[in-house]
Coordinates of C-alpha atoms in Angstrom, one line a residue:
Chain A
M10 CA 56.5 22.7 74.5
A11 CA 56.1 19.9 72.0
L12 CA 58.2 17.8 69.7
L13 CA 56.9 16.6 66.3
A14 CA 58.9 13.5 65.5
E15 CA 58.6 12.8 61.8
L16 CA 59.9 9.2 62.0
T17 CA 59.8 8.5 58.3
H18 CA 58.5 10.0 55.0
R19 CA 57.5 6.6 53.8
C20 CA 53.7 6.3 53.5
P21 CA 51.3 4.1 51.6
L22 CA 49.0 7.0 51.1
Q23 CA 49.7 9.8 48.6
C24 CA 47.5 12.7 49.9
P25 CA 48.0 15.6 47.5
Y26 CA 47.9 18.1 50.5
C27 CA 50.5 16.3 52.5
S28 CA 52.4 18.5 55.0
N29 CA 55.7 16.8 54.2
P30 CA 58.2 18.7 52.0
L31 CA 58.2 18.3 48.2
D32 CA 61.6 16.8 48.5
L33 CA 60.9 13.7 50.6
E34 CA 63.7 12.0 52.7
R35 CA 64.4 8.3 51.8
A36 CA 64.6 5.4 54.2
S37 CA 68.4 5.2 53.8
V38 CA 68.9 8.5 55.6
E39 CA 66.5 7.9 58.5
L40 CA 67.8 8.2 62.1
E41 CA 68.5 4.9 63.8
T42 CA 66.5 3.7 66.9
E43 CA 69.3 4.8 69.3
E44 CA 69.5 8.2 67.7
W45 CA 65.8 8.8 68.1
L46 CA 65.9 7.6 71.7
R47 CA 68.6 10.2 72.5
V48 CA 66.5 12.9 70.7
L49 CA 63.5 12.0 72.8
R50 CA 65.5 12.3 76.1
E51 CA 67.0 15.6 74.9
A52 CA 63.6 16.9 74.0
A53 CA 62.3 16.1 77.5
D54 CA 65.3 17.8 79.1
L55 CA 64.7 20.8 76.9
G56 CA 61.2 21.2 78.4
C57 CA 59.0 19.3 75.9
M58 CA 56.0 17.7 77.6
Q59 CA 54.5 15.9 74.6
V60 CA 55.8 14.1 71.5
H61 CA 53.7 13.6 68.4
F62 CA 55.0 10.6 66.4
S63 CA 54.2 11.4 62.8
G64 CA 55.5 10.9 59.3
G65 CA 54.9 9.9 56.6
E66 CA 53.4 6.9 58.2
P67 CA 55.1 6.4 61.6
T68 CA 53.9 2.8 61.9
A69 CA 56.1 2.0 58.9
R70 CA 59.0 2.1 61.5
R71 CA 59.3 -1.3 63.1
D72 CA 60.9 0.3 66.2
L73 CA 57.9 2.5 67.0
E74 CA 57.1 0.5 70.1
A75 CA 60.7 1.1 71.4
L76 CA 60.4 4.8 70.6
V77 CA 57.1 5.1 72.4
E78 CA 58.6 3.3 75.4
G79 CA 61.6 5.5 75.4
A80 CA 59.5 8.7 75.2
N81 CA 57.4 7.5 78.1
Q82 CA 60.5 6.8 80.2
A83 CA 61.7 10.3 79.4
G84 CA 58.4 11.6 80.8
L85 CA 56.9 12.7 77.5
Y86 CA 53.1 12.3 76.8
T87 CA 52.9 10.3 73.6
N88 CA 50.6 10.9 70.6
L89 CA 50.5 8.8 67.4
I90 CA 49.4 10.5 64.2
T91 CA 48.6 7.8 61.7
S92 CA 46.6 6.8 58.7
G93 CA 45.9 3.5 60.5
V94 CA 46.3 1.3 57.4
L95 CA 49.3 -0.6 58.7
L96 CA 48.0 -1.2 62.2
D97 CA 46.4 -4.3 63.6
E98 CA 45.1 -5.5 67.0
A99 CA 48.4 -7.1 68.1
R100 CA 50.4 -4.0 67.2
I101 CA 48.0 -1.7 69.0
A102 CA 48.2 -3.8 72.1
R103 CA 52.0 -3.6 72.0
L104 CA 51.9 0.2 71.6
V105 CA 49.6 0.4 74.6
R106 CA 52.0 -1.7 76.6
A107 CA 54.8 0.6 75.5
G108 CA 52.9 3.5 77.0
L109 CA 51.0 5.1 74.1
Q110 CA 48.5 7.7 75.3
H111 CA 46.5 8.8 72.3
V112 CA 45.9 8.1 68.6
Q113 CA 45.0 10.7 65.9
L114 CA 43.6 8.8 62.9
S115 CA 43.3 10.5 59.6
F116 CA 40.3 10.2 57.2
Q117 CA 40.2 11.7 53.8
D118 CA 36.4 11.8 53.5
S119 CA 33.3 10.0 55.0
Q120 CA 32.5 8.5 51.6
A121 CA 34.8 5.6 50.9
D122 CA 35.3 6.1 47.1
N123 CA 36.2 9.7 47.4
A124 CA 38.4 9.0 50.5
N125 CA 40.3 6.4 48.5
R126 CA 40.6 8.6 45.5
I127 CA 42.0 11.5 47.5
A128 CA 44.5 9.3 49.4
G129 CA 45.6 7.5 46.2
F130 CA 45.1 4.3 48.3
A131 CA 42.1 2.1 49.0
G132 CA 42.5 2.3 52.8
H133 CA 39.2 3.7 54.0
A134 CA 37.6 0.4 55.1
K135 CA 40.8 -0.6 56.9
K136 CA 40.8 2.8 58.8
L137 CA 37.3 2.1 60.1
E138 CA 38.5 -1.3 61.4
T139 CA 41.5 0.3 63.0
A140 CA 39.4 2.9 64.7
V141 CA 37.3 0.2 66.4
Q142 CA 40.5 -1.6 67.5
I143 CA 42.0 1.6 69.0
R144 CA 38.8 2.3 71.0
A145 CA 38.7 -1.4 72.1
A146 CA 42.2 -1.0 73.4
G147 CA 41.0 1.9 75.6
L148 CA 43.0 4.6 73.8
P149 CA 41.5 8.1 73.3
L150 CA 40.8 8.6 69.6
T151 CA 40.9 11.8 67.6
A152 CA 39.3 11.6 64.1
N153 CA 41.2 13.9 61.8
F154 CA 39.6 15.3 58.7
V155 CA 41.4 17.5 56.2
V156 CA 38.6 19.4 54.4
H157 CA 38.5 21.2 51.0
R158 CA 36.2 21.8 48.1
Q159 CA 36.2 18.1 47.1
N160 CA 34.8 16.8 50.4
L161 CA 33.4 19.9 52.3
D162 CA 29.8 19.3 51.4
R163 CA 29.9 16.1 53.5
L164 CA 31.1 17.7 56.7
D165 CA 28.0 16.7 58.6
S166 CA 28.5 13.1 57.7
M167 CA 32.2 13.3 58.6
I168 CA 31.2 14.6 62.1
D169 CA 28.7 11.7 62.4
L170 CA 31.4 9.2 61.4
A171 CA 33.7 10.5 64.1
L172 CA 30.9 10.2 66.7
G173 CA 30.0 6.7 65.5
L174 CA 33.6 5.6 65.9
G175 CA 33.6 6.8 69.5
A176 CA 36.1 9.6 68.9
E177 CA 36.4 12.0 71.9
R178 CA 37.8 14.6 69.7
S179 CA 37.6 15.5 66.0
E180 CA 40.0 17.8 64.3
I181 CA 38.5 19.4 61.2
A182 CA 41.3 21.3 59.4
H183 CA 41.0 23.1 56.1
V184 CA 43.9 22.5 53.8
Q185 CA 46.8 24.9 54.6
Y186 CA 48.6 25.8 51.4
Y187 CA 52.3 25.0 51.7
G188 CA 54.4 22.4 49.8
W189 CA 52.2 19.8 48.2
A190 CA 49.0 21.7 49.0
L191 CA 50.3 24.9 47.5
R192 CA 51.2 23.0 44.3
N193 CA 47.6 21.6 44.2
R194 CA 45.9 24.7 45.5
A195 CA 43.5 25.1 42.6
A196 CA 42.1 21.6 43.1
F197 CA 41.2 22.2 46.8
M198 CA 40.5 25.9 47.4
P199 CA 36.9 26.2 48.7
T200 CA 34.5 29.0 47.8
R201 CA 33.7 31.5 50.4
E202 CA 30.1 30.1 50.5
Q203 CA 31.4 26.6 51.1
L204 CA 33.6 27.9 53.9
E205 CA 30.7 29.8 55.5
R206 CA 28.5 26.7 55.4
A207 CA 31.3 24.6 56.9
T208 CA 31.9 27.0 59.7
A209 CA 28.1 27.1 60.5
T210 CA 28.1 23.3 60.5
V211 CA 31.0 23.2 62.9
E212 CA 29.4 25.7 65.2
A213 CA 26.1 23.9 65.3
A214 CA 27.8 20.5 65.9
R215 CA 29.9 22.0 68.8
A216 CA 26.7 23.3 70.5
R217 CA 24.9 19.9 69.9
L218 CA 27.9 17.8 71.1
E219 CA 29.1 19.8 74.1
G220 CA 30.6 17.3 76.6
V221 CA 30.3 14.5 74.0
M222 CA 32.9 15.3 71.4
V223 CA 35.4 18.2 71.2
I224 CA 35.8 19.7 67.8
D225 CA 38.9 21.5 66.9
Y226 CA 38.5 23.6 63.7
V227 CA 41.3 25.1 61.6
V228 CA 40.1 27.7 59.1
P229 CA 41.7 28.4 55.8
D230 CA 43.7 31.6 56.1
Y231 CA 43.2 32.7 52.5
Y232 CA 39.7 33.9 53.7
A233 CA 41.0 35.3 57.1
K234 CA 41.4 38.9 58.2
R235 CA 44.3 38.1 60.6
P236 CA 47.0 35.5 60.2
K237 CA 47.2 32.4 62.4
A238 CA 49.8 32.3 65.2
C239 CA 51.8 29.7 63.2
M240 CA 53.3 27.2 65.6
G241 CA 52.5 29.6 68.4
G242 CA 55.4 31.7 67.2
W243 CA 58.6 30.7 65.6
G244 CA 61.0 28.9 68.0
R245 CA 58.7 29.5 71.0
R246 CA 57.2 26.1 71.9
F247 CA 57.5 23.7 69.0
L248 CA 60.2 21.9 67.2
N249 CA 60.1 19.3 64.4
V250 CA 62.8 16.7 63.8
T251 CA 62.7 15.2 60.3
P252 CA 63.4 11.5 59.5
S253 CA 67.1 12.3 58.8
G254 CA 67.5 14.4 62.0
K255 CA 67.2 18.0 60.8
V256 CA 65.6 20.2 63.4
L257 CA 63.0 22.6 62.1
P258 CA 61.0 25.4 63.8
C259 CA 57.9 24.2 61.7
H260 CA 57.3 21.2 59.5
A261 CA 57.2 23.4 56.3
A262 CA 60.3 25.5 57.2
E263 CA 62.5 23.8 54.6
S264 CA 60.4 25.5 51.9
I265 CA 62.2 28.7 52.9
T266 CA 65.3 28.6 50.8
G267 CA 68.4 30.3 52.3
L268 CA 67.7 28.9 55.8
A269 CA 70.2 26.3 57.0
F270 CA 68.9 23.6 59.4
E271 CA 71.2 21.8 61.8
N272 CA 71.0 18.1 62.5
V273 CA 70.7 16.1 65.8
R274 CA 73.6 13.9 64.5
D275 CA 75.9 16.9 64.8
R276 CA 74.8 18.8 67.8
P277 CA 72.6 18.4 71.0
L278 CA 69.0 19.4 70.5
A279 CA 69.2 22.1 73.2
E280 CA 72.1 23.9 71.4
I281 CA 70.2 23.8 68.2
W282 CA 67.1 25.2 69.8
D283 CA 69.0 28.0 71.6
S284 CA 71.6 29.1 69.2
S285 CA 71.0 27.9 65.6
D286 CA 70.5 30.6 63.0
A287 CA 67.3 28.9 61.7
F288 CA 65.6 29.1 65.2
N289 CA 66.8 32.6 65.9
R290 CA 66.0 34.2 62.6
F291 CA 62.3 34.8 63.2
R292 CA 62.2 34.3 67.0
G293 CA 60.4 37.0 69.0
T294 CA 59.5 40.4 67.4
D295 CA 62.9 42.0 66.5
W296 CA 62.9 40.6 63.0
M297 CA 59.4 41.9 62.2
P298 CA 58.7 44.6 59.6
E299 CA 57.4 47.9 61.2
L300 CA 53.8 47.0 60.3
C301 CA 54.0 43.9 62.6
R302 CA 56.3 45.2 65.3
S303 CA 54.0 48.2 66.0
C304 CA 50.8 46.0 65.8
A305 CA 48.9 45.3 69.0
R306 CA 48.7 41.7 67.9
A307 CA 52.5 41.3 67.5
E308 CA 52.7 38.8 70.4
I309 CA 49.3 37.2 69.6
D310 CA 49.9 36.1 66.0
W311 CA 53.7 36.6 65.9
G312 CA 53.5 38.0 62.4
G313 CA 51.7 34.9 61.1
C314 CA 53.4 32.3 58.9
R315 CA 56.9 32.7 57.6
C316 CA 56.6 29.9 55.1
Q317 CA 53.5 31.5 53.6
A318 CA 55.2 34.9 53.4
F319 CA 58.1 33.3 51.6
A320 CA 55.9 31.2 49.3
L321 CA 53.8 34.1 48.1
T322 CA 56.2 37.0 48.2
G323 CA 59.6 35.5 48.0
D324 CA 60.6 37.2 51.3
A325 CA 60.1 35.2 54.5
A326 CA 60.5 38.4 56.7
R327 CA 57.5 40.1 55.2
T328 CA 54.1 40.3 56.9
D329 CA 52.0 37.1 56.2
P330 CA 49.8 38.0 53.2
A331 CA 46.9 36.3 55.1
C332 CA 46.8 39.5 57.2
A333 CA 44.3 42.1 55.8
L334 CA 46.8 44.8 56.8
S335 CA 49.6 43.3 54.6
P336 CA 50.4 45.2 51.4
D337 CA 50.4 41.7 49.8
H338 CA 46.9 40.7 51.0
A339 CA 45.5 40.9 47.5
L340 CA 47.6 37.9 46.6
V341 CA 45.5 35.6 48.8
V342 CA 42.2 37.3 48.2
E343 CA 42.6 37.1 44.4
A344 CA 43.9 33.6 44.4
A345 CA 41.1 32.3 46.5
A346 CA 38.4 34.0 44.5
A347 CA 39.9 33.0 41.1
E348 CA 40.8 29.4 41.9
S349 CA 37.6 28.5 43.8
S350 CA 35.4 29.8 41.0
L351 CA 36.9 27.5 38.4
P352 CA 36.2 23.8 38.1
A353 CA 38.6 21.9 40.4
G354 CA 41.6 21.0 38.4
D355 CA 43.7 17.9 38.5
F356 CA 46.1 17.3 41.4
A357 CA 49.5 15.7 41.7
Y358 CA 49.7 12.9 44.3
R359 CA 52.4 13.2 47.0
N360 CA 55.3 11.0 46.0
F361 CA 59.0 10.6 46.1
A362 CA 60.8 12.4 43.3
P363 CA 61.9 10.0 40.5
Q364 CA 65.4 8.7 41.2
A365 CA 68.1 8.6 38.7
L366 CA 68.5 5.1 37.3
R367 CA 71.5 3.3 38.5
S368 CA 73.6 1.6 35.9
Chain B
M14 CA 26.9 6.8 72.0
N15 CA 28.4 9.0 74.7
A16 CA 26.2 11.4 76.6
R17 CA 27.3 14.5 78.4
L18 CA 28.4 13.9 82.0
L19 CA 27.0 16.3 84.6
A20 CA 28.6 16.9 88.0
D21 CA 26.8 17.4 91.3
D22 CA 27.8 17.4 94.9
S23 CA 27.8 13.6 95.1
S24 CA 29.9 13.0 91.9
R25 CA 33.3 11.4 92.3
P26 CA 35.4 12.9 89.5
R27 CA 38.8 11.7 88.3
L28 CA 41.1 12.3 85.4
A29 CA 39.9 10.4 82.4
P30 CA 42.1 7.5 81.2
H31 CA 45.3 8.6 79.5
R32 CA 45.3 12.1 81.0
R33 CA 47.8 12.9 83.7
L34 CA 48.8 15.5 86.1
Q35 CA 52.4 16.5 85.4
F36 CA 54.7 19.2 86.7
D37 CA 56.4 21.3 84.0
K38 CA 59.8 21.8 85.5
M39 CA 60.9 24.4 82.9
R40 CA 58.0 26.7 83.5
E41 CA 57.4 25.6 87.1
I42 CA 53.7 25.0 86.7
W43 CA 51.3 22.1 87.1
T44 CA 49.6 20.9 83.9
V45 CA 47.2 18.2 82.9
Q46 CA 48.6 16.5 79.8
A47 CA 45.8 15.3 77.4
P48 CA 45.6 14.3 73.7
E49 CA 47.2 17.0 71.7
R50 CA 46.9 19.6 74.4
A51 CA 48.0 20.6 77.9
F52 CA 45.9 22.5 80.5
V53 CA 47.8 24.8 82.7
L54 CA 46.6 24.7 86.3
D55 CA 46.9 27.7 88.6
E56 CA 47.2 27.0 92.4
T57 CA 43.4 26.8 92.9
A58 CA 42.9 24.5 89.9
H59 CA 45.8 22.3 91.1
A60 CA 44.3 22.1 94.6
I61 CA 41.1 20.8 93.1
V62 CA 42.4 18.5 90.4
S63 CA 44.9 16.8 92.7
R64 CA 42.0 15.9 95.0
C65 CA 39.9 14.3 92.3
N66 CA 40.9 10.7 92.9
R67 CA 37.6 8.8 92.2
E68 CA 37.1 8.3 96.0
A69 CA 36.3 11.8 97.1
T70 CA 32.9 13.4 96.3
I71 CA 32.7 17.0 95.2
E72 CA 31.2 17.7 98.6
T73 CA 34.2 16.2 100.5
I74 CA 36.6 18.0 98.2
V75 CA 34.9 21.3 99.1
D76 CA 35.0 20.4 102.8
D77 CA 38.7 19.7 102.5
L78 CA 39.5 22.9 100.6
C79 CA 37.6 25.0 103.1
R80 CA 39.7 23.4 105.9
V81 CA 43.0 24.0 104.1
Y82 CA 42.1 27.6 102.9
D83 CA 40.7 28.6 106.3
G84 CA 38.1 31.3 106.0
A85 CA 37.2 30.7 102.4
P86 CA 33.4 31.1 102.0
R87 CA 32.0 27.6 101.3
D88 CA 29.5 28.7 98.6
A89 CA 32.3 30.3 96.6
V90 CA 34.6 27.3 96.9
A91 CA 31.8 24.9 96.0
A92 CA 31.0 27.0 92.9
D93 CA 34.6 27.0 91.8
V94 CA 35.0 23.3 92.2
L95 CA 31.8 22.5 90.3
K96 CA 32.7 24.9 87.5
L97 CA 36.1 23.5 87.0
V98 CA 35.0 19.8 87.2
Q99 CA 32.2 20.5 84.7
D100 CA 34.5 22.3 82.4
F101 CA 37.0 19.4 82.5
L102 CA 34.2 16.9 82.0
D103 CA 33.1 18.8 78.9
K104 CA 36.6 18.8 77.5
G105 CA 37.0 15.1 78.1
V106 CA 39.8 15.7 80.7
M107 CA 37.8 14.2 83.6
T108 CA 35.2 11.5 83.9
L109 CA 32.9 10.3 86.7

């Protein structure tokens, strides 16, 4: 089991496909160091083996070293998911001393100008420096690329970049369309031909690089026949704690209106996991529509993604439209075909909502 | 640039840096924790991985396992060990 600890929603980057919710949480509501340390201990007691420190940009928290150390003491294996733009050699050394085990560094493209444009921040050169410093500190590095129609044609050079940086692992993930990405879908949806070329590129690279670099590949489910087993099944082996302490079964779960999420400030994590309405609502197979419950894959893909079902049909308990058996499957097929055939439109950068002016 | 590591009888495998053998007390299973993933070890895999300590060669690990699992055919044990070690080398979980 794993804990995704979203330490903050603050981030210098503004990637328009960010996995954070549209309604970002501000610094003033973030959990204190002591509260996070308690959450980490409770997560380990609950059976979590790994913690992924994420954000926003988790290194924007000055207490990250203390949290890594606390996680380590609790017996959790520690991953840092970062843009890398706020790190330097001294901080990396402190994180290693605190017990950090692995860094996942995000890149927006292999070409600096486009990477900076997508991120809304000129950080590409700094990321390259940070990657070198991470490797010099002896930490395993994963190079993470989110791919889409505006960078997919450079997939080969992204893989070469990861190799050149000494990454042991590269994660190539097509944009998943929730929250910010759903809002900006028309700007990023690849064509089927682009997807097929990308998949062939990944397969060839995997064969060429066996034993040198592991490539994890996440396909866009708008072109899939079967849905992905989102989070390995709702409330089965994953939980997410938001900057303010809300506990979610998936990082996009707040997009489902009508679900109430409990907070670690009010209740121990184990109680929330076991008995909160949000975790039990779509746990197991009892909630499923007949189509899913009677399906041989019910306990393989767990009915797919609840957030996607809600976003596209308005009902989180329907079969994920990504499944070709879903009565709503035409929604994804038609959207993918229509949007990918038009010129890529403008996109909105991920940002905090404008605040009311104070008098 | 890295090159693929290949195991043979004289190799001395060990877990790669920042990977660790860890018991999952909730599920009561042995695991190797690695970047962004965990590998579940069955009894055989645990017997092998727990002997990969950078001192022992694959040959001596096989000898030891044949002693402990009295009567196991040596060829089959050797094939199992080599297969698991090569798989973990390819996944970056082990190194030589």
